[in-house]
RNA sequence: GGAGAGGUGGCCGAGUCGGCUGAAGGCACAGGUUUGCUAAACCUGCGUAGGGGCAACUCUACCGAGGGUUCGAAUCCCUCCCUCUCCGCCA
C-alpha cells in the first residue's frame, strides 16, 4: 500500500506506475474521494469540537444543580448532524481504502521499462550448459521410469498437475529441503521458522496477494481461510503491528512450507511434468530491514539463492524483471532461472523481491531509527531459496546418464544416502 | 464443542455510580541538575493518526475490531476477533 499523502502529492508518478504494471486502479476516483473526505473531516471535527465544549458545560451545570435541558436539546441536533457526516466519512474512507489497496507498488528507478517478460534484462549468467554424448531426456520420462516421480497416481488422488514422489525421489525432496535450510541457517545467518500454511484473509492482504489474486488461491470457504501460495505470506506477517528496535535489524528468516496454487488460466503453456504443479515445496527467505539498506539486502538475498545452484553446479541466469512483469507489491525483482537440458528450457526457481515499505504499511511493521525517533516502516524482502520442483527438474535432467540413471551431486549425498538413483 | 476470566500507551499496570482520564502510578527512553568516576537521587520531556495556522499553537479521533444507547462512553448494550483457565473430544 502506498501512503495516501504520497499518492496525493505524486499522482503523476502513481498513474505512471499503474500503467507500467498494466494495472487499472481508479486513481481519479481515489483522489476525488480523498478531497471529499477532507472536506467532511473538517465539518465533522468542528461540530465535534462544539459538542465536546457544550457537553463539558452540561456537566458543570448539572453538578451545580442547574438546568441544562436547553443545551441537551441543542446537542441532540448537533449529534445527529455529526452522525450523518460520519456516515459519509465512513463511506468515503472505505472507498479510499478499497482503491488504495488496489494500487500497485511503484517500480524502483533501476527497473527496466517494458510491457512483458520479453523486456526482462539479463543481469548475469553463471556456469556452462552441460554437454551429453547422448540425447538428454526430459524429467517426465526419466522420473516415472525410475519410479521416483509419479504423475498418474497423484492425478488419481487430486486431479491433474499434482505429483507424488516415491523411493529415492521422495528422499531427494526431503534432502533438498534440509540441505537448503541448513545452508541458509549455518552459512547465511538466517533463523529457521516453521509457520502455519492456512491463513486468514487479512494476511493475504498484508503481503499483497489479495485483492488481486483470489482466483489463484485455494480457499477453505467454511472458515474463510486460505492455503498459502508461498511462505512469504505467513513469515512476513509474523511481525504484524510490531515496532522493532533498530539493533534487531536486519531480521532474516528462512523456512520450508508446501505451497498451493490453483494456476487458474495457466493451462496450456508450461504445465507438463513438474513445471507447474498445484502443490509444491519451497524454502523461502524473508528479511525485515532498515529502509536505507534494502537494495543492498536485495543483492545479498539473490546471492544466497544463487549459491545453491552454484553448489550443485547447475547453470543459471539472473534476470531483472521489467515493469510489466513485476508483481503487484514489488518495487524490484530478480528472477533466477536454472537451465534444464532435457527440455532445453530456462526455469524460474526463485524470485527475489524488494517491496520497500509497501507490505510493511499494510501490515504496520515499523522500527525506530533512533531511541527517540518516530517509528517508521521497515522494508521487507523475500526470495525463494529455492522452489523444489524446477530445481528437481534441473537436477534430474543435468545429472542423468546414458543408462537412464541419475547421479546424486556430491554435496547432497550425506543427506540422501545414495550416490545414484537407478 | 461446553463453562469461565480477560484484552488499556514501547512494556507493566490503575481506572469508583458514564462527565477536566489521552488516560494515574511504575519501568524503559531522551535532555538537564547534582557528583572526583560509576552508581544513585532530583527536574523536565516522552503515543499514533488526521485537520487548521508562517509559527508559538490549536482542534479531532484512537483504551482488541465494528456497531448501538446518551448532550457526553475506556467505562453501559450487541456482534466479531484474540489470549488464558477448566471440562469434553482427539492425532
XYZ file of C-alpha atoms (C1' of nucleotides) in Angstrom:
513
model
C 0.000 0.000 0.000
C 1.196 3.461 -0.786
C 0.882 6.350 1.629
C -2.226 8.384 0.811
C -0.239 11.566 1.243
C 2.321 10.312 -1.230
C -0.413 9.423 -3.685
C -1.955 12.865 -3.313
C 1.328 14.667 -3.868
C 2.704 12.380 -6.578
C -0.355 11.424 -8.517
C 1.540 11.502 -11.814
C 4.104 9.002 -10.546
C 1.373 6.740 -9.257
C -0.522 6.981 -12.521
C 2.637 6.025 -14.360
C 3.235 3.042 -12.082
C -0.291 1.786 -12.599
C 0.266 1.972 -16.330
C 3.670 0.334 -16.191
C 2.347 -2.551 -14.164
C -0.545 -2.900 -16.530
C -2.944 -2.372 -13.669
C -6.159 -0.395 -13.681
C -6.811 1.011 -10.228
C -9.086 4.044 -10.402
C -6.732 6.788 -9.270
C -9.027 9.644 -10.217
C -11.813 8.298 -8.092
C -9.376 7.886 -5.230
C -8.242 11.487 -5.484
C -11.808 12.707 -5.631
C -12.821 10.666 -2.594
C -9.778 11.922 -0.762
C -10.831 15.513 -1.322
C -14.348 14.705 -0.262
C -13.036 13.064 2.835
C -11.019 16.067 3.862
C -13.962 18.415 3.483
C -16.133 16.110 5.597
C -13.465 15.760 8.256
C -13.285 19.485 8.659
C -17.023 19.893 9.064
C -17.358 16.952 11.414
C -14.375 17.987 13.516
C -15.779 21.460 14.034
C -19.100 20.088 15.181
C -17.368 17.588 17.423
C -15.368 20.365 18.997
C -18.588 22.191 19.743
C -20.195 19.109 21.143
C -17.251 18.486 23.446
C -17.341 22.056 24.642
C -21.045 22.084 25.383
C -21.003 18.640 26.947
C -18.484 19.933 29.443
C -20.786 22.853 30.155
C -23.663 20.471 30.713
C -21.599 18.527 33.184
C -20.743 21.713 35.073
C -24.345 22.921 35.063
C -25.606 19.588 36.329
C -23.009 19.458 39.058
C -24.199 22.802 40.371
C -27.771 21.643 40.151
C -28.776 23.924 37.284
C -30.969 23.107 34.336
C -29.205 22.030 31.150
C -32.104 20.838 29.075
C -31.739 23.614 26.519
C -28.127 22.659 25.756
C -29.005 18.996 25.708
C -31.689 19.629 23.156
C -29.297 21.651 21.022
C -26.640 18.974 21.191
C -29.080 16.298 20.261
C -29.377 18.066 16.954
C -25.627 18.558 16.584
C -25.043 14.890 17.320
C -27.475 13.953 14.605
C -25.544 16.083 12.124
C -22.276 14.537 13.239
C -23.730 11.114 12.755
C -24.616 11.903 9.189
C -21.245 13.445 8.419
C -19.509 10.449 9.964
C -21.530 8.161 7.803
C -20.437 9.987 4.672
C -16.918 9.925 6.008
C -17.032 6.212 6.556
C -18.185 5.504 3.058
C -15.552 7.836 1.590
C -12.893 6.158 3.690
C -13.866 2.652 2.754
C -13.879 3.695 -0.906
C -10.432 5.186 -0.473
C -9.127 2.110 1.271
C -10.512 -0.199 -1.359
C -8.825 1.639 -4.205
C -5.687 2.252 -2.208
C -5.328 -1.487 -1.682
C -5.515 -1.967 -5.432
C -2.778 0.470 -6.325
C 0.433 -1.383 -7.110
C 3.826 -0.518 -5.724
C 5.970 1.873 -7.731
C 8.852 0.254 -9.612
C 12.331 1.294 -8.490
C 14.152 3.620 -10.865
C 16.613 0.860 -11.764
C 13.852 -1.368 -13.112
C 13.781 -1.628 -16.903
C 10.625 -0.273 -18.515
C 8.742 -2.821 -20.526
C 5.403 -4.433 -21.030
C 6.169 -8.124 -20.661
C 8.689 -10.756 -19.731
C 10.391 -10.248 -23.087
C 11.638 -6.956 -21.713
C 13.356 -8.530 -18.736
C 17.050 -7.784 -18.670
C 19.792 -10.347 -18.240
C 21.989 -9.435 -15.276
C 24.409 -12.337 -15.323
C 24.738 -15.894 -16.420
C 26.607 -18.493 -14.403
C 28.005 -21.877 -15.402
C 28.102 -23.671 -18.693
C 25.289 -25.685 -20.189
C 26.216 -29.361 -19.867
C 27.027 -31.417 -22.952
C 25.963 -35.009 -23.442
C 27.182 -37.747 -25.758
C 23.599 -38.927 -25.948
C 20.268 -37.200 -26.334
C 19.324 -35.880 -22.858
C 15.818 -36.812 -21.856
C 13.020 -34.962 -20.113
C 12.369 -35.451 -16.406
C 8.799 -36.506 -17.151
C 10.204 -39.606 -18.838
C 13.124 -40.291 -16.541
C 11.260 -39.796 -13.246
C 8.435 -42.247 -13.861
C 10.813 -44.753 -15.452
C 12.940 -44.833 -12.331
C 9.767 -44.934 -10.264
C 10.733 -41.896 -8.264
C 8.189 -39.466 -9.713
C 4.566 -40.461 -10.198
C 2.166 -38.228 -12.083
C -0.552 -40.743 -12.808
C -1.320 -41.944 -9.338
C -1.176 -38.417 -7.939
C -3.667 -37.267 -10.549
C -5.958 -40.030 -9.435
C -5.767 -38.670 -5.900
C -6.182 -34.989 -6.621
C -6.507 -34.258 -10.321
C -4.096 -33.161 -12.981
C -0.944 -31.288 -12.123
C -0.453 -32.955 -8.814
C 2.550 -35.144 -8.236
C 3.797 -37.859 -5.935
C 7.374 -38.848 -5.212
C 8.468 -42.244 -4.077
C 11.601 -44.033 -3.010
C 14.733 -42.047 -3.725
C 12.572 -39.326 -5.285
C 10.818 -38.642 -2.006
C 14.127 -38.825 -0.172
C 15.618 -36.360 -2.604
C 12.825 -33.862 -1.977
C 13.252 -34.103 1.780
C 17.018 -33.897 1.456
C 16.917 -30.768 -0.665
C 14.714 -29.029 1.872
C 17.101 -29.877 4.680
C 20.146 -29.016 2.642
C 18.878 -25.581 1.685
C 17.637 -24.648 5.130
C 20.912 -25.790 6.676
C 22.839 -23.626 4.238
C 20.782 -20.516 4.943
C 20.906 -21.041 8.686
C 24.511 -22.114 9.116
C 26.227 -20.101 6.444
C 23.972 -17.168 5.630
C 22.774 -16.408 9.148
C 19.025 -16.848 8.725
C 16.825 -18.035 11.544
C 14.685 -21.034 10.812
C 10.940 -20.687 11.255
C 8.051 -23.078 10.929
C 4.694 -21.489 10.251
C 1.025 -22.200 9.583
C 0.130 -22.723 5.953
C -3.568 -21.929 6.242
C -4.156 -18.283 6.910
C -6.737 -15.591 7.358
C -7.678 -13.308 4.530
C -6.005 -10.353 6.269
C -2.592 -11.952 5.934
C -3.056 -12.351 2.206
C -3.890 -8.677 2.041
C -0.871 -7.836 4.140
C 1.654 -9.148 1.672
C -0.415 -8.122 -1.328
C -1.688 -11.442 -2.719
C -5.172 -10.085 -2.166
C -7.219 -8.444 -3.520
C -5.672 -9.258 -6.892
C -5.011 -12.984 -6.823
C -8.008 -14.510 -5.111
C -8.731 -16.706 -8.102
C -5.292 -18.237 -7.852
C -5.630 -19.453 -4.302
C -7.165 -22.447 -2.643
C -9.672 -21.311 -0.122
C -11.402 -23.016 2.751
C -14.750 -21.396 2.457
C -16.252 -22.555 5.703
C -13.681 -20.654 7.733
C -12.697 -18.074 5.135
C -9.119 -19.287 5.295
C -6.598 -19.562 2.506
C -3.914 -22.115 1.735
C -0.691 -20.213 1.226
C 0.721 -19.797 -2.292
C 4.122 -19.011 -0.749
C 5.738 -18.934 2.689
C 6.258 -15.238 2.133
C 2.749 -14.700 3.473
C 2.943 -16.329 6.914
C 6.568 -15.425 7.530
C 6.253 -11.750 6.632
C 3.019 -11.453 8.600
C 4.688 -12.870 11.710
C 5.618 -9.375 12.821
C 2.348 -7.575 12.122
C 1.796 -4.472 14.254
C 5.252 -4.631 15.784
C 7.867 -1.961 16.322
C 11.460 -3.169 16.214
C 14.452 -1.688 17.954
C 16.882 -0.747 15.244
C 19.620 -3.048 16.613
C 17.405 -6.002 15.830
C 17.507 -5.311 12.114
C 18.025 -6.898 9.735
C 15.854 -9.844 10.742
C 16.386 -12.794 8.437
C 14.129 -15.833 8.354
C 14.150 -18.963 6.336
C 11.512 -21.639 6.366
C 10.130 -24.542 4.469
C 6.469 -24.830 3.559
C 4.337 -26.528 0.987
C 2.757 -24.017 -1.388
C -0.606 -24.234 -3.113
C -1.569 -22.569 -6.341
C -4.647 -23.089 -8.435
C -2.852 -21.779 -11.504
C -6.185 -20.703 -12.880
C -5.926 -19.730 -16.500
C -2.422 -21.038 -16.984
C -3.433 -24.231 -18.724
C -1.687 -24.870 -21.975
C 1.803 -23.487 -21.669
C 4.486 -24.927 -19.431
C 2.302 -27.232 -17.418
C 3.890 -30.503 -18.325
C 5.712 -32.637 -15.791
C 6.958 -30.796 -12.739
C 6.938 -27.372 -14.321
C 3.712 -26.060 -12.841
C 2.008 -28.114 -10.159
C -0.703 -27.191 -7.692
C 1.156 -28.296 -4.585
C 4.877 -27.872 -4.308
C 7.632 -27.384 -1.781
C 9.653 -24.277 -1.306
C 12.290 -22.947 1.041
C 11.766 -19.245 1.464
C 13.899 -16.398 2.768
C 12.323 -13.298 4.263
C 14.021 -10.164 5.554
C 12.939 -7.143 7.550
C 15.455 -4.348 7.086
C 16.137 -0.653 7.532
C 14.971 1.470 4.631
C 18.444 2.641 3.599
C 19.795 -0.897 3.305
C 17.056 -2.667 1.417
C 18.665 -2.592 -2.018
C 21.941 -3.922 -0.668
C 19.981 -6.593 1.140
C 18.261 -7.493 -2.111
C 21.615 -8.179 -3.764
C 22.654 -10.382 -0.835
C 19.362 -12.215 -0.984
C 19.825 -13.109 -4.634
C 23.358 -14.276 -3.934
C 22.121 -16.514 -1.128
C 19.690 -18.152 -3.538
C 22.227 -18.408 -6.353
C 24.694 -20.161 -4.120
C 22.549 -23.268 -4.039
C 22.709 -23.611 -7.795
C 26.446 -22.991 -7.710
C 26.919 -25.749 -5.163
C 25.063 -28.162 -7.424
C 26.908 -26.769 -10.407
C 23.704 -26.004 -12.251
C 23.950 -23.259 -14.868
C 21.551 -20.385 -14.357
C 20.882 -16.813 -15.273
C 19.634 -13.864 -13.268
C 17.081 -11.531 -14.805
C 15.801 -8.154 -13.681
C 12.087 -8.107 -14.234
C 10.758 -5.306 -16.393
C 7.999 -3.088 -15.063
C 5.281 -5.009 -16.868
C 6.370 -8.346 -15.407
C 6.858 -7.056 -11.897
C 4.364 -8.287 -9.322
C 1.815 -6.028 -7.691
C 3.665 -5.433 -4.420
C 7.269 -5.444 -5.634
C 9.442 -2.423 -6.316
C 12.168 -4.530 -7.849
C 12.582 -8.215 -8.527
C 15.237 -10.592 -9.773
C 14.306 -13.954 -11.174
C 16.773 -16.793 -11.122
C 16.306 -19.259 -13.945
C 18.042 -22.607 -13.922
C 18.832 -24.454 -17.109
C 17.109 -27.796 -17.745
C 18.915 -29.644 -20.553
C 16.333 -32.400 -21.064
C 13.654 -29.966 -22.112
C 16.111 -27.243 -23.115
C 14.454 -24.555 -21.047
C 15.348 -21.892 -18.524
C 13.118 -22.427 -15.499
C 12.330 -19.886 -12.821
C 13.407 -21.303 -9.472
C 13.477 -18.112 -7.466
C 12.042 -14.612 -7.380
C 13.847 -12.218 -5.097
C 11.948 -9.032 -4.431
C 12.247 -5.796 -2.537
C 8.853 -4.475 -1.515
C 10.267 -1.404 0.186
C 7.605 -0.262 2.683
C 4.640 -1.378 0.586
C 3.919 -4.539 2.566
C 5.075 -3.052 5.864
C 2.495 -0.295 5.584
C -0.242 -2.856 5.047
C 0.944 -4.926 7.978
C 2.010 -1.999 10.139
C 5.539 -3.245 10.782
C 7.862 -0.488 11.919
C 11.166 0.268 13.608
C 12.705 3.156 15.474
C 15.714 4.502 13.604
C 16.870 6.086 16.890
C 15.935 5.626 20.505
C 13.847 8.766 20.500
C 12.861 8.829 16.833
C 9.406 8.231 15.478
C 8.694 4.729 14.247
C 8.949 4.271 10.515
C 8.064 1.405 8.254
C 10.604 -1.344 7.678
C 11.403 -2.571 4.225
C 10.522 -6.184 3.527
C 12.139 -8.561 1.079
C 11.744 -12.142 0.177
C 13.086 -14.709 -2.185
C 12.772 -18.379 -2.863
C 15.759 -20.320 -1.803
C 14.693 -22.342 -3.762
C 11.462 -23.747 -5.156
C 11.747 -27.523 -5.321
C 10.042 -28.861 -8.438
C 12.028 -26.943 -11.018
C 15.226 -27.491 -9.086
C 14.420 -31.183 -9.260
C 13.877 -30.920 -12.996
C 17.287 -29.359 -13.427
C 18.975 -31.918 -11.183
C 17.329 -34.895 -12.837
C 17.987 -33.702 -16.358
C 21.515 -32.449 -15.725
C 22.732 -35.451 -13.774
C 21.202 -38.107 -15.982
C 23.394 -40.737 -17.582
C 23.202 -42.619 -20.860
C 21.845 -45.587 -18.903
C 18.877 -43.538 -17.652
C 20.134 -43.300 -14.083
C 20.601 -40.107 -12.089
C 23.765 -39.235 -10.242
C 23.303 -37.509 -6.892
C 25.523 -34.409 -6.669
C 28.304 -34.805 -4.130
C 27.048 -32.253 -1.561
C 23.651 -33.951 -1.361
C 24.934 -37.460 -0.795
C 25.185 -37.238 3.006
C 21.556 -36.138 3.020
C 20.219 -38.668 0.541
C 22.430 -41.587 1.493
C 22.818 -42.612 -2.120
C 25.289 -41.907 -4.940
C 22.984 -42.669 -7.782
C 19.294 -43.276 -8.436
C 18.796 -46.303 -10.606
C -17.575 -28.441 21.221
C -19.117 -26.632 26.675
C -18.060 -23.206 31.062
C -15.454 -19.076 32.941
C -11.668 -14.849 33.026
C -9.542 -11.140 30.306
C -7.830 -7.735 26.085
C -5.757 -0.075 28.195
C 0.344 3.894 25.553
C 7.399 0.845 23.805
C 6.487 -2.568 28.247
C 3.929 -3.378 33.164
C -0.406 -1.570 35.343
C -4.808 1.701 37.730
C -9.392 3.401 36.072
C -15.059 4.309 41.515
C -22.329 5.314 40.339
C -20.866 7.147 32.290
C -18.723 13.871 32.754
C -11.220 18.359 33.140
C -8.607 10.493 32.247
C -5.267 10.777 26.091
C -5.749 8.152 30.160
C -2.957 7.810 37.490
C 1.490 5.038 39.010
C 5.860 2.354 37.602
C 9.646 0.668 34.080
C 12.179 1.890 29.689
C 13.873 6.022 26.762
C 15.719 11.378 25.772
C 17.540 16.087 27.757
C 19.245 18.550 32.158
C 20.911 19.374 37.549
C 23.912 17.284 41.389
C 28.585 14.257 41.731
C 36.175 13.013 41.669
C 34.410 8.444 38.281
C 30.498 4.822 38.329
C 26.035 4.163 40.761
C 22.111 6.695 42.954
C 18.952 10.952 43.521
C 16.231 15.039 41.542
C 13.904 18.087 37.464
C 11.852 18.195 32.523
C 10.203 15.726 28.360
C 8.289 11.347 26.084
C 1.912 7.650 21.968
C -0.240 7.363 16.938
C -3.054 9.461 13.048
C -5.819 13.367 10.647
C -7.342 18.748 10.139
C -6.103 24.357 10.605
C -2.052 28.214 11.273
C 4.443 31.082 8.883
C 4.831 29.913 13.905
C 4.165 29.517 19.284
C -0.159 26.740 18.980
C -4.914 24.613 18.285
C -8.878 21.175 17.032
C -10.470 15.988 16.098
C -10.100 10.734 16.512
C -7.956 6.425 18.786
C -8.166 2.312 25.669
C -8.730 -5.581 20.739
C -12.255 -4.514 15.973
C -17.019 -2.838 14.366
C -21.872 -1.139 15.552
C -25.525 0.909 19.295
C -27.540 3.791 23.712
C -26.532 9.003 25.529
C -25.937 16.034 25.479
C -21.467 13.109 26.799
C -18.593 6.141 26.676
C -12.060 3.231 28.192
C -16.450 2.914 31.449
C -23.423 0.608 29.661
C -25.557 -2.824 25.410
C -24.829 -6.020 20.826
C -21.674 -8.632 17.178
C -16.930 -10.341 15.888
C -11.556 -11.398 16.763
C -7.723 -12.845 20.065
C -5.390 -14.675 24.780
C -5.706 -17.557 29.284
C -8.017 -21.395 32.741
C -11.154 -25.695 33.446
C -14.134 -29.747 31.157
C -15.100 -32.823 26.830
C -13.053 -34.937 22.300
C -8.773 -36.310 19.534
C -3.669 -37.012 16.402
